[in-house]
């Protein structure tokens, strides 16, 4: 994955760019805890910044399957997750299974192709191809979380 993914509206890199939350739309993630799983540091920072600007609480980022699984075990409350399917240390499948077991909605945000076995096991999975406008990612997360936004806790 290239680390020079661009925001199509502004032509700027995802890293370090802040997108002001628009009143009523992007800010709808207020208080939602969202796990970020992305092995490209600049993209992970950009996703975390988008979430923060939408008033969400980024959890992570995790750069590997191992780190993501540890966060899923250790963090008591997660409302959603954003995952890249291509991680350096292996398949995203165990992460998806752990999130699914906890009832945590997931949005795939990847430059790659979602494997057919993942699509088969998770037919309702939302998958976005990099790059997308921040409002699109935030909107898909908001739809996945739903209006009631019950905190999903473990234990």
Short mmCIF file of C-alpha atoms in Angstrom, two decimals:
data_model
loop_
_atom_site.label_atom_id
_atom_site.label_comp_id
_atom_site.label_asym_id
_atom_site.label_seq_id
_atom_site.Cartn_x
_atom_site.Cartn_y
_atom_site.Cartn_z
CA UNK A 1 0.00 0.00 0.00
CA UNK A 2 1.39 3.37 -0.91
CA UNK A 3 1.66 5.88 1.89
CA UNK A 4 0.88 8.79 -0.42
CA UNK A 5 -2.87 8.20 -0.54
CA UNK A 6 -4.53 11.51 -1.29
CA UNK A 7 -7.66 13.20 -0.01
CA UNK A 8 -9.51 13.81 -3.26
CA UNK A 9 -11.14 17.03 -2.07
CA UNK A 10 -7.96 18.82 -1.08
CA UNK A 11 -5.14 16.92 -2.76
CA UNK A 12 -3.33 16.52 0.53
CA UNK A 13 -1.88 13.46 2.18
CA UNK A 14 -3.99 11.62 4.75
CA UNK A 15 -1.17 11.90 7.28
CA UNK A 16 -1.48 14.89 9.53
CA UNK A 17 -4.47 16.31 7.70
CA UNK A 18 -7.39 17.39 9.84
CA UNK A 19 -10.92 17.38 8.47
CA UNK A 20 -13.26 19.60 10.47
CA UNK A 21 -16.37 17.72 11.49
CA UNK A 22 -19.35 19.14 9.69
CA UNK A 23 -22.24 19.91 11.99
CA UNK A 24 -24.73 17.10 12.09
CA UNK A 25 -23.08 14.60 9.74
CA UNK A 26 -19.49 13.74 10.60
CA UNK A 27 -19.89 14.53 14.29
CA UNK A 28 -22.43 11.71 14.60
CA UNK A 29 -19.72 9.35 15.85
CA UNK A 30 -19.51 11.30 19.13
CA UNK A 31 -18.05 9.05 21.78
CA UNK A 32 -17.91 5.91 19.63
CA UNK A 33 -14.79 3.84 20.23
CA UNK A 34 -13.43 2.65 16.87
CA UNK A 35 -10.61 0.13 16.50
CA UNK A 36 -8.16 1.07 13.72
CA UNK A 37 -6.21 -1.80 12.11
CA UNK A 38 -3.80 -0.54 9.44
CA UNK A 39 -0.13 -1.41 8.88
CA UNK A 40 0.75 1.76 6.93
CA UNK A 41 1.57 4.31 9.65
CA UNK A 42 0.62 7.40 7.63
CA UNK A 43 -2.73 5.97 6.63
CA UNK A 44 -3.40 4.85 10.22
CA UNK A 45 -2.69 8.39 11.44
CA UNK A 46 -5.05 9.79 8.81
CA UNK A 47 -7.85 7.43 9.79
CA UNK A 48 -7.32 8.26 13.47
CA UNK A 49 -7.45 11.99 12.65
CA UNK A 50 -10.69 11.52 10.68
CA UNK A 51 -12.23 9.66 13.61
CA UNK A 52 -11.11 12.28 16.11
CA UNK A 53 -12.55 15.05 13.95
CA UNK A 54 -15.84 13.13 13.83
CA UNK A 55 -15.73 13.09 17.65
CA UNK A 56 -15.04 9.36 17.83
CA UNK A 57 -12.37 7.80 20.03
CA UNK A 58 -9.79 5.92 17.94
CA UNK A 59 -8.51 2.71 19.54
CA UNK A 60 -5.05 1.73 18.34
CA UNK A 61 -3.95 1.80 15.65
CA UNK A 62 -2.86 -1.81 15.43
CA UNK A 63 -0.36 -2.55 12.67
CA UNK A 64 -0.54 -6.34 12.82
CA UNK A 65 -2.91 -9.24 13.39
CA UNK A 66 -1.19 -9.89 16.73
CA UNK A 67 -1.62 -6.28 17.92
CA UNK A 68 -5.25 -6.17 16.77
CA UNK A 69 -6.12 -9.42 18.54
CA UNK A 70 -4.49 -8.10 21.72
CA UNK A 71 -6.49 -4.86 21.57
CA UNK A 72 -9.72 -6.78 20.96
CA UNK A 73 -8.97 -8.88 24.06
CA UNK A 74 -7.88 -5.94 26.24
CA UNK A 75 -10.30 -3.15 25.33
CA UNK A 76 -13.60 -3.54 27.15
CA UNK A 77 -15.67 -1.28 24.90
CA UNK A 78 -15.56 -1.12 21.11
CA UNK A 79 -18.36 0.27 18.95
CA UNK A 80 -16.87 -0.43 15.51
CA UNK A 81 -13.67 -1.24 13.65
CA UNK A 82 -11.89 -0.09 10.48
CA UNK A 83 -9.66 -2.79 9.01
CA UNK A 84 -7.19 -3.09 6.18
CA UNK A 85 -7.30 -6.64 4.79
CA UNK A 86 -3.63 -6.73 3.82
CA UNK A 87 -1.52 -6.82 6.95
CA UNK A 88 2.16 -7.68 6.93
CA UNK A 89 1.85 -10.59 9.37
CA UNK A 90 -1.12 -12.48 7.99
CA UNK A 91 -4.77 -12.79 7.18
CA UNK A 92 -7.34 -10.42 8.59
CA UNK A 93 -9.74 -13.36 9.09
CA UNK A 94 -8.94 -13.96 12.80
CA UNK A 95 -9.58 -10.28 13.51
CA UNK A 96 -12.91 -10.37 11.70
CA UNK A 97 -13.91 -13.52 13.57
CA UNK A 98 -13.03 -12.00 16.96
CA UNK A 99 -14.94 -8.79 16.15
CA UNK A 100 -17.91 -10.76 14.83
CA UNK A 101 -18.00 -12.88 18.01
CA UNK A 102 -18.34 -9.67 20.03
CA UNK A 103 -20.97 -8.20 17.68
CA UNK A 104 -18.70 -5.34 16.65
CA UNK A 105 -19.54 -3.89 13.23
CA UNK A 106 -16.60 -3.60 10.86
CA UNK A 107 -15.78 -1.52 7.80
CA UNK A 108 -12.99 -2.75 5.55
CA UNK A 109 -10.82 0.08 4.17
CA UNK A 110 -8.26 -1.39 1.83
CA UNK A 111 -6.26 -0.88 -1.31
CA UNK A 112 -6.48 -4.60 -2.00
CA UNK A 113 -9.22 -7.05 -2.79
CA UNK A 114 -11.32 -8.64 -0.07
CA UNK A 115 -10.66 -12.39 -0.31
CA UNK A 116 -13.58 -14.49 -1.50
CA UNK A 117 -13.60 -16.63 1.68
CA UNK A 118 -13.94 -13.45 3.78
CA UNK A 119 -16.82 -12.23 1.58
CA UNK A 120 -18.48 -15.65 1.91
CA UNK A 121 -18.19 -15.76 5.72
CA UNK A 122 -19.19 -12.09 6.11
CA UNK A 123 -21.65 -11.34 3.29
CA UNK A 124 -22.84 -8.03 4.78
CA UNK A 125 -19.32 -6.67 5.25
CA UNK A 126 -18.88 -3.12 3.97
CA UNK A 127 -15.65 -2.79 1.98
CA UNK A 128 -14.29 0.55 0.77
CA UNK A 129 -11.37 0.85 -1.65
CA UNK A 130 -8.68 3.36 -0.77
CA UNK A 131 -8.80 6.25 -1.16
CA UNK A 132 -12.26 7.50 -0.19
CA UNK A 133 -13.42 10.87 1.02
CA UNK A 134 -13.40 11.12 4.81
CA UNK A 135 -17.16 11.75 4.84
CA UNK A 136 -17.73 8.41 3.10
CA UNK A 137 -15.71 6.43 5.65
CA UNK A 138 -17.34 8.24 8.58
CA UNK A 139 -20.79 7.77 7.01
CA UNK A 140 -20.27 4.02 6.58
CA UNK A 141 -19.09 3.73 10.17
CA UNK A 142 -22.13 5.65 11.34
CA UNK A 143 -24.45 3.32 9.40
CA UNK A 144 -22.64 0.27 10.79
CA UNK A 145 -22.85 1.51 14.37
CA UNK A 146 -26.50 2.51 14.05
CA UNK A 147 -28.51 5.23 15.76
CA UNK A 148 -28.65 3.70 19.23
CA UNK A 149 -24.88 3.10 19.37
CA UNK A 150 -24.92 0.57 22.18
CA UNK A 151 -21.41 0.16 23.57
CA UNK A 152 -20.24 -3.36 22.88
CA UNK A 153 -18.36 -4.61 25.88
CA UNK A 154 -16.57 -7.82 26.51
CA UNK A 155 -17.17 -9.90 29.57
#
